[in-house]
XYZ file of C-alpha atoms in Angstrom:
467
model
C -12.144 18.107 -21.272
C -10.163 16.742 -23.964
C -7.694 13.854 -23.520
C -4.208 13.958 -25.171
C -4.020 11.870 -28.169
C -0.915 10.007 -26.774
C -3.711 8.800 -24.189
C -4.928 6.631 -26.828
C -3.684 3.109 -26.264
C -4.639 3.655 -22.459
C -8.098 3.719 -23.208
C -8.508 1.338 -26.068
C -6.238 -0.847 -23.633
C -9.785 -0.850 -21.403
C -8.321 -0.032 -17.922
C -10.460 3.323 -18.511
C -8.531 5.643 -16.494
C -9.396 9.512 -15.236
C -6.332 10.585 -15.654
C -4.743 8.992 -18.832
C -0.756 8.332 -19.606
C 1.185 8.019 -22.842
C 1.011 4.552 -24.454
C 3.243 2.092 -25.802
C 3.003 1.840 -29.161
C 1.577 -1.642 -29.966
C 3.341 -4.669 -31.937
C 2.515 -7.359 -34.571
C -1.249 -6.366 -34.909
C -3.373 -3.555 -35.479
C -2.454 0.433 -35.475
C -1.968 3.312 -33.542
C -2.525 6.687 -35.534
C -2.392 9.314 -33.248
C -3.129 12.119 -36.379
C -0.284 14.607 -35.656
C 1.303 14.805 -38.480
C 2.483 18.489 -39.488
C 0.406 21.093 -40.994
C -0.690 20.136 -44.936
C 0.608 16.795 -44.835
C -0.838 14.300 -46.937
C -0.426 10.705 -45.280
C -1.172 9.262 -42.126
C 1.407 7.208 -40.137
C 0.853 4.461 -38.045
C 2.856 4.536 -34.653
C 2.618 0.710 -33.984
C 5.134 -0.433 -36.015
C 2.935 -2.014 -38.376
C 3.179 0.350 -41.211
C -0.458 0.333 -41.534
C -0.303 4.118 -43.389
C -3.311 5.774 -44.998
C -3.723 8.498 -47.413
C -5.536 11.969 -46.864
C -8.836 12.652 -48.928
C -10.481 15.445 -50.226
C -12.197 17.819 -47.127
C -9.026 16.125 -44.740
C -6.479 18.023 -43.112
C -3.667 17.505 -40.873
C -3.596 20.527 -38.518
C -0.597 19.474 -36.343
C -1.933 17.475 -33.471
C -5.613 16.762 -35.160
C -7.431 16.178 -38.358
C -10.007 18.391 -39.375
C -12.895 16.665 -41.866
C -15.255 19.016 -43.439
C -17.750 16.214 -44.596
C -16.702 15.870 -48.171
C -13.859 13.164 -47.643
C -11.962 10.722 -45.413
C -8.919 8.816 -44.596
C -8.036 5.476 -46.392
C -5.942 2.846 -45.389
C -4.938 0.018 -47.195
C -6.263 -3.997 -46.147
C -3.280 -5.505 -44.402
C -3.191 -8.655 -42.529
C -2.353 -6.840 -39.271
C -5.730 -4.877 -39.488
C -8.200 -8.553 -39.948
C -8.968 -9.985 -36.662
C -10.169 -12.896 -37.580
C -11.955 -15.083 -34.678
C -9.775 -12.867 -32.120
C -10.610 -10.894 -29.493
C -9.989 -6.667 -30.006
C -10.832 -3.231 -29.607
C -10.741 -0.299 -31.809
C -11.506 3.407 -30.747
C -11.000 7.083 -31.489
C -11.535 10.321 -30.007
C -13.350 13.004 -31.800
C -15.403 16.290 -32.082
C -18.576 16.459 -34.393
C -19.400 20.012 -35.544
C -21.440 18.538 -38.915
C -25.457 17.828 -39.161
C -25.015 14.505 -40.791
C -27.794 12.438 -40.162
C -25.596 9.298 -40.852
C -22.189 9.271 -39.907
C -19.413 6.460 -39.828
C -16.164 7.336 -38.114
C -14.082 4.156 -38.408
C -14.892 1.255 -40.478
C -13.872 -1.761 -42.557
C -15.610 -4.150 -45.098
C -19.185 -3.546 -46.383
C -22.650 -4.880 -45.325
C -23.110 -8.150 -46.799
C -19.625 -8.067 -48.365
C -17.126 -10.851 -47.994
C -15.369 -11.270 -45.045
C -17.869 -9.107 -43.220
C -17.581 -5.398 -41.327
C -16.496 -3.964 -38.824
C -17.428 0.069 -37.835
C -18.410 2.563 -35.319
C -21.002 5.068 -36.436
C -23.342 7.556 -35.212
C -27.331 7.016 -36.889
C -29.861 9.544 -36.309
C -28.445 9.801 -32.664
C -27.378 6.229 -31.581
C -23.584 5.453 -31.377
C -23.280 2.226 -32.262
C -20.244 -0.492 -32.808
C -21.225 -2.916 -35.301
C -19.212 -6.566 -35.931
C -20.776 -8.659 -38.855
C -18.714 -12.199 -38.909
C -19.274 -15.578 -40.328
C -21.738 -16.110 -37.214
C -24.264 -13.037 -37.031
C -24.234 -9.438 -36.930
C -24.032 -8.293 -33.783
C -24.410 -4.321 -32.576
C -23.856 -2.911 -29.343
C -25.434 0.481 -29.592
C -26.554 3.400 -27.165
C -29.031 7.176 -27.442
C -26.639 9.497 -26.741
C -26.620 13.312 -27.783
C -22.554 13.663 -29.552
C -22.983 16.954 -31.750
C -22.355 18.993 -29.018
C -18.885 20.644 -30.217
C -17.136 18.931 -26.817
C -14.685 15.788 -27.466
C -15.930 12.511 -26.790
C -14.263 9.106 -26.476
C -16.043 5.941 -28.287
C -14.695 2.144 -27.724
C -15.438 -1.058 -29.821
C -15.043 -4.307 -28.180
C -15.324 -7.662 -29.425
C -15.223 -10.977 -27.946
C -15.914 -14.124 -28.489
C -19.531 -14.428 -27.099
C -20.113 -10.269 -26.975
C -20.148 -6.914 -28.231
C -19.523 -3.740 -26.461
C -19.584 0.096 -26.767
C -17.915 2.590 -23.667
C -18.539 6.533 -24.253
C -15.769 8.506 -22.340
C -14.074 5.669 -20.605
C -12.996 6.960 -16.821
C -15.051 10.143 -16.998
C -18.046 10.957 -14.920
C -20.239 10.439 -17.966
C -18.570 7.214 -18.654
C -21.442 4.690 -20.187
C -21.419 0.949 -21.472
C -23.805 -0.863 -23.851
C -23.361 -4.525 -24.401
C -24.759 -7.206 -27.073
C -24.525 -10.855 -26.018
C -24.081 -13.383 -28.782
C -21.047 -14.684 -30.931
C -19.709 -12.730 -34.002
C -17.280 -15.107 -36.246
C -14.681 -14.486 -38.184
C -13.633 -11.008 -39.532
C -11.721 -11.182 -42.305
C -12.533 -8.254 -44.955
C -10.306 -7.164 -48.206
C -11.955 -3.814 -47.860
C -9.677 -0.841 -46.813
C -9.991 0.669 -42.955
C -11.903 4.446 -43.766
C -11.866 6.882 -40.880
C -14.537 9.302 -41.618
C -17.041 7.737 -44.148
C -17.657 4.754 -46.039
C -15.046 3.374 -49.029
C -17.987 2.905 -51.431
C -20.700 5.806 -51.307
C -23.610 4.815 -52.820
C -25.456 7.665 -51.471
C -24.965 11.196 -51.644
C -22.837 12.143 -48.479
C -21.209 8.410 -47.964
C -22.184 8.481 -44.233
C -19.570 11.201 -43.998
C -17.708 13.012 -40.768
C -17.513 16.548 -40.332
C -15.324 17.761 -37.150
C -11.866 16.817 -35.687
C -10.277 13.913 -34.571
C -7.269 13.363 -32.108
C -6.458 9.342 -32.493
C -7.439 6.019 -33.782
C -6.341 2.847 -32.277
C -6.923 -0.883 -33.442
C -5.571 -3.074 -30.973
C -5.937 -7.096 -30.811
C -6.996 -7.870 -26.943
C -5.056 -10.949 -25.263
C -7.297 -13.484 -23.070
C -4.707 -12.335 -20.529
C -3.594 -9.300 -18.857
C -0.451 -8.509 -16.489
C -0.738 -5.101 -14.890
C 1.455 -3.962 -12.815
C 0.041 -1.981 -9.702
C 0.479 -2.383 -5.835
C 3.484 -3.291 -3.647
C 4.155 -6.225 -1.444
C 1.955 -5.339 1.712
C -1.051 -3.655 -0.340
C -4.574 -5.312 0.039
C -5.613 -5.437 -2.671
C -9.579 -4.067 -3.120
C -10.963 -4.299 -6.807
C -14.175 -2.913 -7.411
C -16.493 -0.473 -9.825
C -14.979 2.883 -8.365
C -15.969 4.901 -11.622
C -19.461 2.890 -12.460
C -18.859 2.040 -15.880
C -19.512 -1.377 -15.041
C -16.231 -3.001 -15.028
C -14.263 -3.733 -11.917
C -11.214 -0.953 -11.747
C -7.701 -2.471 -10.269
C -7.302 -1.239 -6.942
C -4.995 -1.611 -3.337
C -5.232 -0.344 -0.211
C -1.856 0.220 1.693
C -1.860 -0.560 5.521
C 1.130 1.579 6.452
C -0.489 4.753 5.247
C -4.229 4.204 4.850
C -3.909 5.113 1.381
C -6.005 4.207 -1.361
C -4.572 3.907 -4.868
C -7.025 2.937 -8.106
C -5.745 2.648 -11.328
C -6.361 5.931 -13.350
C -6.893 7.992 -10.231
C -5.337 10.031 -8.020
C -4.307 8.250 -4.520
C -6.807 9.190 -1.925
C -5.903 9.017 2.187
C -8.877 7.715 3.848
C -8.659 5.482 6.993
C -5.521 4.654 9.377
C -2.970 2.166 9.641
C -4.612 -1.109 10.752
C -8.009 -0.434 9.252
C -9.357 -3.082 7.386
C -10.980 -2.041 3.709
C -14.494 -2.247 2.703
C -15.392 -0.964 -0.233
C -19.092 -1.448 -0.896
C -21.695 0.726 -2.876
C -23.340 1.644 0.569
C -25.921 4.231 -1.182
C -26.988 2.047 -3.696
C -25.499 5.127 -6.556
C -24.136 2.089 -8.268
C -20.618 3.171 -7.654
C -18.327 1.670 -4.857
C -17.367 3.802 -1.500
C -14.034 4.383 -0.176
C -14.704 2.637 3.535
C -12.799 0.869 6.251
C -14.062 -1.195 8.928
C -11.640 -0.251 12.533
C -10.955 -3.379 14.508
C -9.836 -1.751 17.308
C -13.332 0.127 18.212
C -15.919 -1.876 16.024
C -16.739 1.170 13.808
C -17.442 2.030 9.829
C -15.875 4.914 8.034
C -17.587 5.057 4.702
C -16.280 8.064 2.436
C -19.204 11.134 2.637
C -21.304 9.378 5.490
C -21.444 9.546 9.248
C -19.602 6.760 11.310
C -20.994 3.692 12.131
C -20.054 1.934 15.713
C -21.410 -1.718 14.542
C -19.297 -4.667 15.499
C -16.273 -5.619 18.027
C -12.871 -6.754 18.260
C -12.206 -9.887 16.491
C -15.087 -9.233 13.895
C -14.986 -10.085 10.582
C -16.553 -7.726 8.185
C -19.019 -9.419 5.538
C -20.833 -6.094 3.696
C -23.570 -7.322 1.338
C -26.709 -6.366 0.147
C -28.686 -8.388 2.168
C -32.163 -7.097 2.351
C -32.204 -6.421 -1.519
C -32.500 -2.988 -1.623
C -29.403 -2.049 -4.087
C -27.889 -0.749 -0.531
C -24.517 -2.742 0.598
C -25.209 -3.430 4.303
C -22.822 -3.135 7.275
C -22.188 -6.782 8.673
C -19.954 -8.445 10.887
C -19.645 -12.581 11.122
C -18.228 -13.453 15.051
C -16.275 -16.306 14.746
C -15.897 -16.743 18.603
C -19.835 -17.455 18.497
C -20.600 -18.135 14.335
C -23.333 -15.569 14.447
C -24.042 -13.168 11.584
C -24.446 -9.204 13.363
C -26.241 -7.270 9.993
C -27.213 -4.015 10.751
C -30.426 -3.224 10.926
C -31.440 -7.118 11.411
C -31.497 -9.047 14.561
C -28.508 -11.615 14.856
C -28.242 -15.043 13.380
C -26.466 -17.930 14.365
C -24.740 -19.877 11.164
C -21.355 -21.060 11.152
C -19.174 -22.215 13.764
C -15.256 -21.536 14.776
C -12.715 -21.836 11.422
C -15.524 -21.308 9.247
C -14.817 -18.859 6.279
C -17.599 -16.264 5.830
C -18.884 -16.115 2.143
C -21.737 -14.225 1.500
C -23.371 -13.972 -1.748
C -26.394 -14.440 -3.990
C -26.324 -18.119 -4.250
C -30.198 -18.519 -5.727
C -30.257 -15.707 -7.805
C -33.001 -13.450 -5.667
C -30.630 -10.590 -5.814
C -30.198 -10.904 -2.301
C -27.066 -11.795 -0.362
C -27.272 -15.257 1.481
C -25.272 -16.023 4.469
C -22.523 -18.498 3.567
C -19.794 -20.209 5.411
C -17.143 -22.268 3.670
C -15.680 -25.105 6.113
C -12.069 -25.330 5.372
C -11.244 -28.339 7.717
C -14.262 -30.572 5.834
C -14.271 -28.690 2.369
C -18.162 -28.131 2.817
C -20.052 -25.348 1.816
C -23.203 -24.104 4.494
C -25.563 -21.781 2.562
C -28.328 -20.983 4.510
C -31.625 -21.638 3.737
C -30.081 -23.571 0.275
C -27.907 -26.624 2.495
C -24.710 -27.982 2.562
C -22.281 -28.601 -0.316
C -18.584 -30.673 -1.073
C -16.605 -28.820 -2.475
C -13.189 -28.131 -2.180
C -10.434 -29.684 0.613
C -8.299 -28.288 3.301
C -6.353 -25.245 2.587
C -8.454 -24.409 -0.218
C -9.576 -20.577 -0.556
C -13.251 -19.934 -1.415
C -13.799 -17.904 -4.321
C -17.634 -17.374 -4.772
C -18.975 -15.477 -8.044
C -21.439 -15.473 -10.896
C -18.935 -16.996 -13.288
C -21.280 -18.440 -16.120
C -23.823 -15.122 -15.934
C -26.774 -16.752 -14.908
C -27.318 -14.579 -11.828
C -25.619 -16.961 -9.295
C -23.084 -16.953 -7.442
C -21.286 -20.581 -8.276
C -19.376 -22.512 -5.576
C -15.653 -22.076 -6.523
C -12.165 -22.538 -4.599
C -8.664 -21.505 -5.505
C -6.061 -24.066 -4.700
C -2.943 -22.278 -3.592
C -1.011 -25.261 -3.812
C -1.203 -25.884 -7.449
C -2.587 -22.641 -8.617
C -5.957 -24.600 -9.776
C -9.280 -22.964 -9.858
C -12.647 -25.619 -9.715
C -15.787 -23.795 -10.128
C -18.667 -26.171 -9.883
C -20.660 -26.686 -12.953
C -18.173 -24.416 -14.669
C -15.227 -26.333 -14.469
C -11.277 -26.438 -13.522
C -8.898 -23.721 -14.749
C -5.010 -23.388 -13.883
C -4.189 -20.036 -12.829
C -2.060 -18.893 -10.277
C 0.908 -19.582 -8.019
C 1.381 -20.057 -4.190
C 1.269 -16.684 -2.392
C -1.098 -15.606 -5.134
C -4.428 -13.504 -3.665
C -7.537 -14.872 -6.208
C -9.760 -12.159 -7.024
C -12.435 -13.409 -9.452
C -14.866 -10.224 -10.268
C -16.359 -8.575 -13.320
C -13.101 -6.865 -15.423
C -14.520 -7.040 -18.213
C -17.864 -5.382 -17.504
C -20.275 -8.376 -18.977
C -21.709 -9.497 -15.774
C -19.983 -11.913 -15.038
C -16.735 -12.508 -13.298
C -13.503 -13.068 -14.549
C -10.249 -14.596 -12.619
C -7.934 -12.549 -11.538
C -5.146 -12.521 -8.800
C -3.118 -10.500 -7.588
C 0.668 -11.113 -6.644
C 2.153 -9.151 -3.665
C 5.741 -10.639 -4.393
C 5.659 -8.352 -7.310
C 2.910 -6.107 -7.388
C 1.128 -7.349 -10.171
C -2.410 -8.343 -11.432
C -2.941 -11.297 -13.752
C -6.455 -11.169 -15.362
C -7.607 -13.989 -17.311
C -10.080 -12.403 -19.680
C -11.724 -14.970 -21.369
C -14.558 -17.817 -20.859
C -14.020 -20.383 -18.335
C-alpha cells in the first residue's frame, strides 16, 4: 500500500489514520515538500508557505509525483529560522521506498554530531530505524529492528518533546509500531542545512547515502494543544487504542444509529439505539473491541465474540482487567445494592447509592481495584487501599496514571470552572461547563493526557503537554 503524498501532514499531524486525507499546508514554522515537482526539475518547493526550498543533487530526480535517489546524492535545503525548533515540541517525517544495500543510511537530517547547535535526523543503521535529537541537554534516540529494504513504501515519524523521544513505522496500518526514549533533549538550534537523503558533510565514502524513492517530507512544530473536530452533539464519545499503536485514537459512538465512528476509519454499525458503549481489549490482543453493554436485557456484544447475558436493568458497566490477566473483564456495579457483579468472580459489596464507580489500578499491581468516588462527601473508597478527600459536590472523577508511575492518581474535573486537581500532580484549567473530561494516553507515552470533548460543537481539545 502506498499512501498519497498529499497524506503527509495527516500523519506527521499524529492522529495516525487508515485512511489518510489531504492536508493543510502548514504556517509560520517548518515545511511541507510533498516532491512533485515535474519531470527534470531541479528545485524543491516547500508547500507551507515558508519558502523553505532546496536544491536537487547529483543521483536526484524529480519524476513527477516522487524523487528517485540512486545513492550518489541528495537534496539540500538551506538553514532558515522556520526549520530550528529550538526547546519546542515537533515532528518531522517522510515516506519512502529503499531499493539500495547501504549499510548506513540517513534520510532526513540537520546539524552534525557534536556540531553546534546539535542534530536532528532519521536514519536507518545496519537495520535499526532510528530518530535521533542531540540538544543542549543529551542525545536522546528512539530507535527500533525493523526489516525496510523490502521494495514496499514505508512511513517513518520523529517526535520530540520536552521529556521524550519517539519513532512510529506506518502510522494507522496494521503493522503500525512505536519506540519511545524517555529523557529531555534541549535546545535545537543548528546552522547546518536540512539534507534529505545523506549527510551535508561526507567524511566517508558513501555519506550515509539513500538509494530509492520518496513521496513527502514534512517538518511540522507540534502545539501543547490540539482542537479536532469530530462527533456531533448527542455522540458518546469512546476514546481508546483501536489500531494498537499505543496512542489513544479519537472516537464517538452515536446513540441514534449504533454507529461507531474513529478517526481515520471507516464508520462501523455495531450495536442498537440505546446500547451503552464499552470498548475494552476483551482478548488481551492489545487492541480495543468494538462492544456495547444492552440495558434493556443485561447482555455484552463484543465485536467477533459470542454474547454475554451478565448484568440487569439499572446496571452500570465497569469493564477492567481485574484479575490481571491482560483480559478486560465484563463487570457491572448495582447501585440499588453497591455491589460489584465481575464475571467470573463471586459478588462484592463496596459502595453504596450515589456513589460513582471508578475502577482502576490505584497501587500499581496491574490489576484493576474497585473504586467508588462519593460525590455528596467528595471522598474517594478504594478498596483494600481506604478512603480519600478529594474533590466536592458536583465534581466529576477523572482517575488516570497522569505522572507515569504506574498509578492511577486521584483526579476530578470541576465543571463549574473548567479546573482539573490531580492529587500530587497538581491543578490545571481546562475546560468549560457541558465539557465531557477524557484524560487518556494521546500521546502514546504511558501516561495520560487531558482531553475533553465538547458535544455543543463536536470537538476534542487535547492538552498535550506535562501537567
Amino acid at each position: 500500500m502506498r499512501f498519497k503524498p498529499a497524506a503527509a501532514a495527516a500523519i506527521a499531524g499524529l492522529l495516525c489514520a487508515a485512511t489518510l486525507s489531504t492536508p493543510a499546508s502548514s504556517t509560520g514554522w517548518g515545511a511541507s515538500w510533498f516532491l512533485n515537482e515535474p519531470a527534470g526539475s531541479t528545485q524543491m518547493y516547500d508547500s507551507s508557505g515558508n519558502a523553505n526550498t532546496g536544491t536537487l543533487g547529483a543521483g536526484v530526480t524529480a519524476q513527477g509525483g516522487t524523487y528517485h535517489f540512486t545513492g550518489r546524492g541528495n537534496v539540500t535545503v538551506p538553514d532558515s529560522p522556520t526549520l530550528n525548533p529550538g526547546a519546542g515540541d515537533f515532528t518531522f517525517s517522510t515516506q519512502f521506498r529503499m531499493t539500495g544495500d547501504f549499510t548506513d543510511t540517513n534520510l532526513v537530517q540537520k546539524g552534525q554530531h557534536n556540531a553546534n547547535g546539535g542534530e536532528w535526523k532519521l536514519e536507518y543503521r545496519s537495520g535499526w530505524a532510528a530518530c535521533t535529537f542531540e540538544g543542549t541537554i543529551q542525545n536522546r534516540t528512539a530507535r527500533m529492528r525493523v526489516a525496510l529494504r523490502d521494495g514496499k513504501w514505508h512511513v517513518l515519524i520523529c517526535d520530540k518533546r520536552a521529556d521524550w523521544v519517539a519513532i512510529t513505522l506506518d502510522a494507522g496500518t496494521s503493522t503500525t509500531r512505536r519506540q519511545i526514549a524517555y529523557g529531555p533533549v534541549g535546545d535545537l538550534d543548528s546552522t547546518h542545512p536540512v539534507t534529505i537523503g545523506g549527510k551535508e558533510i561526507c567524511p566517508r565514502l558513501n555519506c550515509d547515502r539513500f538509494a530509492g524513492d520518496m513521496a513527502w517530507v514534512i517538518v511540522r512544530r507540534l502545539s501543547s494543544t490540539q482542537t479536532t473536530p469530530f462527533g456531533t452533539n448527542g455522540d458518546i464519545p469512546v476514546p481508546a487504542d483501536y489500531d494498537r499503536d499505543g496512542k489513544t485514537d479519537l472516537a464517538v459512538f452515536r446513540p441514534s444509529t449504533a454507529v461507531w465512528y474513529v478517526l481515520g476509519r471507516a464508520p462501523v454499525q455495531y450495536g442498537m439505539p440505546g446500547d451503552v458503549p464499552v470498548p475494552a481489549d476483551y482478548n488481551g490482543d492489545g487492541k480495543v473491541d468494538l462492544a456495547v453493554f444492552r440495558p434493556s436485557t443485561g447482555v455484552w456484544y463484543i465485536m467477533g465474540r459470542s454474547r454475554i447475558p451478565y448484568g440487569t436493568r439499572g446496571d452500570i458497566p465497569v469493564p477492567a482487567d481485574y484479575n490481571g490477566d491482560g483480559w478486560t473483564d465484563p463487570a457491572v456495579f448495582r447501585p440499588s445494592t453497591g455491589s460489584w457483579y465481575v464475571l467470573g468472580h463471586p459478588p462484592v459489596p463496596y459502595g453504596t447509592r450515589g456513589d460513582i464507580p471508578v475502577p482502576a489500578d490505584y497501587d500499581g499491581d496491574r490489576t484493576a481495584d474497585l473504586a467508588v468516588f462519593r460525590p455528596s462527601t467528595g471522598f474517594w473508597f478504594v478498596l483494600g487501599v481506604g478512603s480519600v478527600p478529594y474533590g466536592t459536590k458536583g465534581d466529576i472523577p477523572v482517575p488516570a496514571d497522569y505522572d507515569r508511575d504506574g498509578r492511577a492518581n486521584l483526579a476530578v474535573f470541576r465543571p463549574s470552572t473548567g479546573y482539573w486537581y490531580v492529587l500530587g500532580v497538581g491543578v490545571v484549567p481546562y475546560g468549560q461547563p457541558g465539557d465531557v473530561p477524557l484524560p487518556s494516553d494521546y500521546n502514546g507515552v504511558r501516561k495520560a493526557s487531558i482531553g475533553v470533548f465538547r458535544p455543543s460543537n463536536g470537538n476534542w481539545y487535547l492538552l498535550l503537554r506535562d501537567l
